[in-house]
Amino acid sequence: MRDSKKVTGRRISGSMAGLAALAGLAGLAWAARDVPAALGGRLAGARADRAARSPQFRDGVFHNRPGTPITAPAPDRNLLRELLFGKQKRRPSAPVPLVRPVAATPVDPARELNVIWYGHATTLIEIEGRRVLLDPVWSERCSPSAALGPRRLHEPPVRLDELPHLDAILISHDHYDHLDMATVRELTARQSAPFLVPLGVGAHLDRWGVPADRIVELDWAQTHRVAELEITCAAAQHFSGRGLRRNGTLWSSWVVAGRQRRVYYTGDSGYFAGYAEIGAAYGPFDVTLIQIGAYDHAWASIHMFPEEAVTAHVDLRGGLLVPVHWATFNLALHDWSEPVDRLWAEAKARDVRLAVPRPGERVTVDDPPSVDGWWQAIA
């Protein structure tokens, strides 16, 4: 009888273990269900032919300017140890304060220029009566999976259905924290604006159902006119890739120019001589939106340090500097507040005009809010 009970017990235990294993496999399958589509498309056909004609394309991939090394983040034992056991404070100690944008103060449309930073790199430019959205990411995670990957440290200040009518949507490159499948699909359904993207990125949009007539792919120094704005795809120093293959699509910065007002957005980039060239060719800029976060000496060539961001702003002949690419996702080993603390100190030392809005806060470029150190209370 005892042996029978033992056998029965083992069978029950085995059945429970089997069910647990099946549940685990089901959980993994659920977590990975969106991954194949989120990886996007690949260069093919006419798109591949056009890429092959680009000065940035050779040996089957895109490159930075000649002589520029790409030191992209790679698995490293010391970095992993620091990620797990490091003493950096990589999350805020309290909720990030969000602002619900209110109606802008009426101004002469010809002089209008406002910026609303929604978090990370996602930003709305209000320029001369037009609306341009940069690198929109509304998902909970910047990852090919909705269940795994870096998670938001704050909610978006507005819902996608609360956005105004958009005239253009700009994508700087195809990394998950800048190009989000779910957001693209919803913007495709809710808006009619074209997506302006660097070469090759249109393959991802194709796979996600964006109509061909709403995809505009540009190489560096190419300009597309939309809604009385001249939007130029400009150089950057970075890399691309959504899976194991790197640099199958181009990366860029963006110039948004109206008749009187001009905006520059770096996308992701290391500091490089191209900023002075862009400033000379397209500047001066009323405002620059510059990446300041997710830096490390291990990948210094593809993400700027905050001090370099100030130098880039000066090179670009910028007026007001608004930092982006910080506060929303934990993507590097520095303290959560370190990028903006360092930026503020450098901007003061070099007499650079700076605005550091809370997510959702409208910055009127001609009358920006003073920097009040709001982030320090929750650092």
Coordinates of C-alpha atoms in Angstrom, one line a residue:
M1 CA 0.0 0.0 0.0
R2 CA 2.8 2.4 0.9
D3 CA 4.6 1.6 -2.4
S4 CA 1.3 2.3 -4.2
K5 CA 0.9 5.7 -2.5
K6 CA 4.5 6.5 -3.4
V7 CA 3.9 5.7 -7.0
T8 CA 0.7 7.7 -7.0
G9 CA 2.5 10.6 -5.4
R10 CA 5.3 10.5 -7.9
R11 CA 2.7 10.4 -10.7
I12 CA 1.0 13.4 -9.3
S13 CA 4.3 15.2 -8.8
G14 CA 5.3 14.3 -12.4
S15 CA 2.0 15.5 -13.7
M16 CA 2.3 18.8 -11.8
A17 CA 5.9 19.3 -13.1
G18 CA 4.6 18.6 -16.6
L19 CA 1.8 21.1 -16.3
A20 CA 4.3 23.6 -14.9
A21 CA 6.6 23.0 -17.8
L22 CA 3.7 23.4 -20.3
A23 CA 2.6 26.6 -18.6
G24 CA 6.2 27.9 -18.8
L25 CA 6.4 27.1 -22.5
A26 CA 3.0 28.7 -23.0
G27 CA 4.3 31.8 -21.2
L28 CA 7.4 32.0 -23.3
A29 CA 5.3 31.5 -26.5
W30 CA 3.0 34.4 -25.3
A31 CA 5.9 36.6 -24.5
A32 CA 7.4 36.0 -28.0
R33 CA 4.2 36.1 -30.0
D34 CA 5.0 39.6 -31.4
V35 CA 8.7 39.1 -31.9
P36 CA 8.8 37.9 -35.6
A37 CA 6.7 40.9 -36.8
A38 CA 8.5 43.4 -34.5
L39 CA 11.8 42.4 -36.0
G40 CA 10.5 44.2 -39.1
G41 CA 11.4 43.8 -42.8
R42 CA 14.6 43.5 -44.8
L43 CA 16.0 45.3 -47.8
A44 CA 14.7 43.7 -51.0
G45 CA 13.8 44.7 -54.6
A46 CA 13.8 48.4 -55.5
R47 CA 14.5 49.4 -51.9
A48 CA 17.7 47.3 -51.9
D49 CA 18.7 48.7 -55.3
R50 CA 18.3 52.3 -54.0
A51 CA 20.3 51.5 -50.8
A52 CA 23.1 50.1 -52.9
R53 CA 23.4 53.5 -54.7
S54 CA 23.9 55.4 -51.4
P55 CA 27.4 56.7 -50.6
Q56 CA 26.8 55.3 -47.1
F57 CA 26.2 51.7 -48.3
R58 CA 28.9 49.2 -49.1
D59 CA 29.6 45.5 -48.6
G60 CA 25.9 45.0 -48.0
V61 CA 25.5 47.3 -45.0
F62 CA 25.4 51.0 -44.1
H63 CA 28.4 52.8 -42.7
N64 CA 29.2 55.9 -40.8
R65 CA 31.5 58.5 -42.4
P66 CA 34.8 57.2 -43.5
G67 CA 37.3 56.7 -40.7
T68 CA 34.6 56.7 -38.0
P69 CA 34.7 53.5 -35.9
I70 CA 31.4 52.0 -34.7
T71 CA 31.8 50.8 -31.1
A72 CA 28.3 49.4 -30.5
P73 CA 27.3 48.0 -27.1
A74 CA 28.3 44.3 -26.9
P75 CA 28.0 41.7 -24.2
D76 CA 30.8 42.2 -21.6
R77 CA 31.3 40.4 -18.3
N78 CA 32.3 43.6 -16.5
L79 CA 29.3 45.5 -17.8
L80 CA 27.0 42.6 -16.8
R81 CA 28.4 42.6 -13.3
E82 CA 27.9 46.3 -13.0
L83 CA 24.4 46.1 -14.3
L84 CA 23.5 43.5 -11.7
F85 CA 25.6 44.7 -8.7
G86 CA 26.5 48.3 -9.5
K87 CA 25.7 51.0 -7.0
Q88 CA 24.3 53.5 -9.6
K89 CA 20.8 54.7 -8.9
R90 CA 19.3 54.0 -12.2
R91 CA 15.6 54.7 -11.3
P92 CA 13.9 57.8 -9.8
S93 CA 12.9 57.5 -6.2
A94 CA 9.4 58.8 -6.8
P95 CA 7.0 59.1 -9.8
V96 CA 8.2 61.3 -12.6
P97 CA 6.0 64.4 -12.7
L98 CA 3.9 64.5 -15.9
V99 CA 2.2 67.6 -17.4
R100 CA -1.0 67.5 -19.5
P101 CA -0.4 70.0 -22.3
V102 CA -2.8 72.8 -22.4
A103 CA -3.7 74.9 -25.4
A104 CA -0.8 77.0 -26.6
T105 CA -0.9 80.8 -26.3
P106 CA -2.1 82.2 -29.6
V107 CA 0.8 83.7 -31.6
D108 CA 1.5 84.8 -35.1
P109 CA 1.5 81.4 -37.0
A110 CA 4.5 82.5 -39.0
R111 CA 6.5 82.8 -35.8
E112 CA 5.1 79.8 -33.9
L113 CA 7.7 77.4 -32.4
N114 CA 7.0 75.1 -29.5
V115 CA 8.4 71.8 -28.4
I116 CA 6.5 69.2 -26.3
W117 CA 8.8 66.4 -25.0
Y118 CA 6.7 63.3 -24.1
G119 CA 9.7 61.3 -22.8
H120 CA 12.8 59.6 -24.0
A121 CA 13.2 60.8 -27.6
T122 CA 9.5 61.2 -28.4
T123 CA 8.8 64.9 -29.1
L124 CA 6.2 67.0 -30.8
I125 CA 7.3 70.1 -32.8
E126 CA 4.8 72.8 -33.3
I127 CA 6.2 75.0 -36.0
E128 CA 4.4 77.7 -38.1
G129 CA 1.1 76.0 -37.7
R130 CA 2.4 72.5 -38.5
R131 CA 2.9 69.5 -36.3
V132 CA 5.8 67.1 -36.6
L133 CA 6.3 64.1 -34.3
L134 CA 9.7 62.6 -33.6
D135 CA 10.5 58.9 -32.8
P136 CA 7.1 58.1 -31.3
V137 CA 7.2 55.3 -28.7
W138 CA 4.1 54.7 -26.6
S139 CA 4.6 51.1 -25.7
E140 CA 5.3 49.9 -22.2
R141 CA 8.6 48.4 -23.2
C142 CA 11.2 49.2 -25.9
S143 CA 11.6 45.7 -27.0
P144 CA 10.4 43.3 -29.7
S145 CA 8.3 41.6 -26.9
A146 CA 5.5 43.2 -25.0
A147 CA 6.5 41.1 -21.9
L148 CA 10.3 41.4 -21.8
G149 CA 12.8 44.2 -22.1
P150 CA 13.4 47.7 -20.7
R151 CA 10.2 49.0 -19.1
R152 CA 9.0 52.6 -18.9
L153 CA 9.8 54.6 -15.8
H154 CA 6.8 56.9 -16.4
E155 CA 3.6 56.8 -18.5
P156 CA 3.2 58.8 -21.6
P157 CA 1.7 62.2 -20.7
V158 CA -0.9 61.9 -23.4
R159 CA -2.6 59.0 -25.2
L160 CA -2.0 58.5 -28.9
D161 CA -5.7 59.3 -29.6
E162 CA -5.1 62.7 -27.9
L163 CA -2.4 63.8 -30.3
P164 CA -3.3 66.7 -32.7
H165 CA -3.4 66.3 -36.4
L166 CA 0.1 65.5 -37.5
D167 CA 1.7 66.8 -40.7
A168 CA 4.8 64.5 -40.6
I169 CA 6.2 61.7 -38.5
L170 CA 10.0 61.4 -38.4
I171 CA 12.0 58.3 -37.4
S172 CA 15.8 58.6 -36.8
H173 CA 16.7 54.9 -36.9
D174 CA 15.3 51.4 -36.2
H175 CA 16.3 50.7 -32.6
Y176 CA 13.3 49.7 -30.4
D177 CA 13.5 52.8 -28.3
H178 CA 12.9 54.9 -31.4
L179 CA 10.8 52.8 -33.7
D180 CA 8.0 50.9 -32.1
M181 CA 5.7 48.6 -34.1
A182 CA 2.6 49.0 -32.0
T183 CA 2.9 52.8 -32.0
V184 CA 3.5 52.9 -35.8
R185 CA 0.4 50.7 -36.4
E186 CA -1.8 52.9 -34.3
L187 CA -0.5 56.1 -35.9
T188 CA -1.1 54.5 -39.3
A189 CA -4.8 54.0 -38.3
R190 CA -5.4 57.3 -36.5
Q191 CA -3.4 59.8 -38.6
S192 CA -2.8 60.5 -42.3
A193 CA 0.7 62.0 -42.0
P194 CA 3.6 60.5 -44.0
F195 CA 6.5 58.7 -42.2
L196 CA 9.9 60.2 -43.1
V197 CA 12.6 57.7 -42.5
P198 CA 16.2 57.0 -43.4
L199 CA 17.0 54.5 -46.2
G200 CA 15.8 51.0 -45.5
V201 CA 13.6 51.7 -42.6
G202 CA 10.6 51.7 -44.9
A203 CA 11.0 47.9 -45.1
H204 CA 9.8 47.7 -41.4
L205 CA 6.9 50.0 -42.1
D206 CA 5.9 48.0 -45.1
R207 CA 5.7 44.8 -43.0
W208 CA 3.6 46.6 -40.4
G209 CA 1.0 47.8 -42.9
V210 CA 1.9 51.4 -43.6
P211 CA 0.7 52.3 -47.1
A212 CA 3.5 52.8 -49.6
D213 CA 2.4 56.4 -50.3
R214 CA 2.9 57.3 -46.7
I215 CA 6.5 56.2 -46.6
V216 CA 9.3 58.6 -47.6
E217 CA 12.8 57.2 -47.4
L218 CA 15.7 59.6 -47.6
D219 CA 19.5 59.4 -47.7
W220 CA 21.7 61.9 -45.9
A221 CA 21.4 65.5 -47.3
Q222 CA 18.2 64.7 -49.1
T223 CA 15.2 67.0 -48.4
H224 CA 11.4 66.4 -48.7
R225 CA 8.9 69.1 -48.7
V226 CA 5.7 68.4 -46.7
A227 CA 3.0 70.9 -45.5
E228 CA 5.2 73.9 -46.3
L229 CA 8.1 72.5 -44.3
E230 CA 11.4 71.5 -45.7
I231 CA 12.5 68.3 -43.8
T232 CA 16.1 67.2 -44.4
C233 CA 17.6 63.8 -43.5
A234 CA 21.1 64.7 -42.0
A235 CA 24.1 62.7 -41.0
A236 CA 24.5 61.0 -37.6
Q237 CA 27.1 58.7 -36.1
H238 CA 25.4 55.6 -34.9
F239 CA 24.3 52.1 -36.0
S240 CA 21.1 50.2 -36.6
G241 CA 19.5 46.8 -36.3
R242 CA 16.5 45.0 -34.7
G243 CA 17.8 41.5 -34.7
L244 CA 21.1 39.8 -35.0
R245 CA 22.0 41.6 -38.2
R246 CA 23.3 45.2 -37.8
N247 CA 23.4 48.2 -40.1
G248 CA 20.9 46.9 -42.7
T249 CA 19.1 50.3 -42.5
L250 CA 20.5 53.8 -42.3
W251 CA 20.4 56.1 -39.2
S252 CA 20.0 59.9 -39.3
S253 CA 19.4 63.2 -37.6
W254 CA 16.7 65.6 -38.9
V255 CA 16.4 69.3 -39.9
V256 CA 12.8 70.7 -39.8
A257 CA 12.7 74.1 -41.5
G258 CA 9.8 76.4 -42.0
R259 CA 9.9 79.8 -43.6
Q260 CA 11.3 81.5 -40.5
R261 CA 11.9 78.8 -37.8
R262 CA 14.4 76.0 -37.8
V263 CA 14.7 72.9 -35.5
Y264 CA 17.4 70.2 -35.4
Y265 CA 17.1 66.8 -33.8
T266 CA 20.2 64.6 -33.3
G267 CA 18.5 61.2 -33.2
D268 CA 21.1 58.9 -31.5
S269 CA 24.7 59.8 -32.3
G270 CA 28.2 60.1 -31.0
Y271 CA 29.8 63.5 -31.2
F272 CA 31.3 64.1 -34.6
A273 CA 32.6 66.9 -36.9
G274 CA 29.3 66.7 -38.9
Y275 CA 27.5 68.9 -36.4
A276 CA 29.6 72.0 -37.4
E277 CA 28.9 71.1 -41.1
I278 CA 25.2 70.7 -40.5
G279 CA 25.1 74.0 -38.6
A280 CA 26.9 75.8 -41.4
A281 CA 24.6 74.2 -44.1
Y282 CA 21.2 74.4 -42.4
G283 CA 21.6 76.6 -39.3
P284 CA 21.3 78.6 -37.3
F285 CA 18.6 76.7 -35.4
D286 CA 16.1 78.2 -33.0
V287 CA 16.1 75.1 -30.9
T288 CA 18.1 71.8 -30.9
L289 CA 16.8 68.5 -29.5
I290 CA 19.9 66.7 -28.4
Q291 CA 20.5 63.2 -27.1
I292 CA 22.1 63.2 -23.6
G293 CA 21.4 59.8 -22.0
A294 CA 22.4 56.2 -22.2
Y295 CA 26.2 56.9 -22.6
D296 CA 29.2 54.8 -21.5
H297 CA 32.9 54.8 -22.3
A298 CA 32.3 51.4 -23.9
W299 CA 30.2 53.0 -26.6
A300 CA 31.4 56.6 -26.7
S301 CA 31.5 56.7 -30.5
I302 CA 27.7 56.2 -30.8
H303 CA 26.1 58.1 -27.9
M304 CA 27.2 61.5 -26.7
F305 CA 28.1 62.4 -23.2
P306 CA 26.2 65.5 -21.8
E307 CA 29.2 67.8 -22.2
E308 CA 29.5 66.7 -25.8
A309 CA 25.8 67.5 -26.3
V310 CA 26.6 71.2 -25.3
T311 CA 29.5 71.2 -27.8
A312 CA 27.2 69.8 -30.5
H313 CA 24.7 72.5 -29.8
V314 CA 27.3 75.2 -30.2
D315 CA 28.6 73.6 -33.4
L316 CA 25.1 73.5 -34.7
R317 CA 24.6 77.3 -34.1
G318 CA 21.7 76.5 -31.8
G319 CA 19.6 79.0 -29.8
L320 CA 17.8 77.0 -27.1
L321 CA 18.9 73.4 -26.2
V322 CA 16.3 70.9 -25.1
P323 CA 17.7 67.6 -23.9
V324 CA 16.1 64.3 -25.0
H325 CA 16.8 60.6 -24.6
W326 CA 16.8 60.4 -20.9
A327 CA 14.4 59.8 -17.9
T328 CA 12.0 57.2 -19.6
F329 CA 13.9 54.0 -20.1
N330 CA 16.9 52.6 -18.1
L331 CA 19.3 51.8 -20.9
A332 CA 22.8 52.5 -19.4
L333 CA 24.7 52.2 -16.2
H334 CA 24.8 55.9 -15.1
D335 CA 22.5 57.3 -12.4
W336 CA 19.0 58.2 -13.7
S337 CA 19.5 62.0 -13.1
E338 CA 23.2 62.2 -14.0
P339 CA 22.8 63.1 -17.7
V340 CA 20.7 66.2 -17.0
D341 CA 22.8 67.2 -13.9
R342 CA 25.9 67.2 -16.1
L343 CA 24.2 69.0 -18.9
W344 CA 23.0 71.8 -16.7
A345 CA 26.4 72.3 -15.2
E346 CA 28.0 72.4 -18.7
A347 CA 25.3 74.7 -20.1
K348 CA 25.8 77.2 -17.3
A349 CA 29.6 77.1 -17.7
R350 CA 29.3 77.8 -21.4
D351 CA 26.4 80.3 -21.2
V352 CA 24.1 78.1 -23.3
R353 CA 20.3 78.6 -23.1
L354 CA 18.7 75.5 -21.7
A355 CA 15.2 74.2 -21.1
V356 CA 14.5 71.0 -19.2
P357 CA 10.8 70.4 -19.4
R358 CA 8.8 67.8 -17.5
P359 CA 7.3 65.1 -19.8
G360 CA 4.3 66.7 -21.5
E361 CA 5.3 70.3 -20.7
R362 CA 5.2 72.7 -23.7
V363 CA 8.3 74.7 -24.2
T364 CA 7.7 78.0 -26.1
V365 CA 11.1 78.5 -27.7
D366 CA 11.0 82.3 -27.6
D367 CA 10.0 82.3 -23.9
P368 CA 11.2 79.0 -22.4
P369 CA 10.6 78.1 -18.7
S370 CA 13.7 78.6 -16.5
V371 CA 15.5 75.5 -15.4
D372 CA 14.3 74.6 -11.9
G373 CA 16.0 71.3 -11.2
W374 CA 12.6 69.5 -10.9
W375 CA 14.3 66.1 -11.3
Q376 CA 16.6 66.5 -8.3
A377 CA 13.7 66.1 -5.9
I378 CA 13.1 62.5 -7.2
A379 CA 16.7 61.5 -8.0

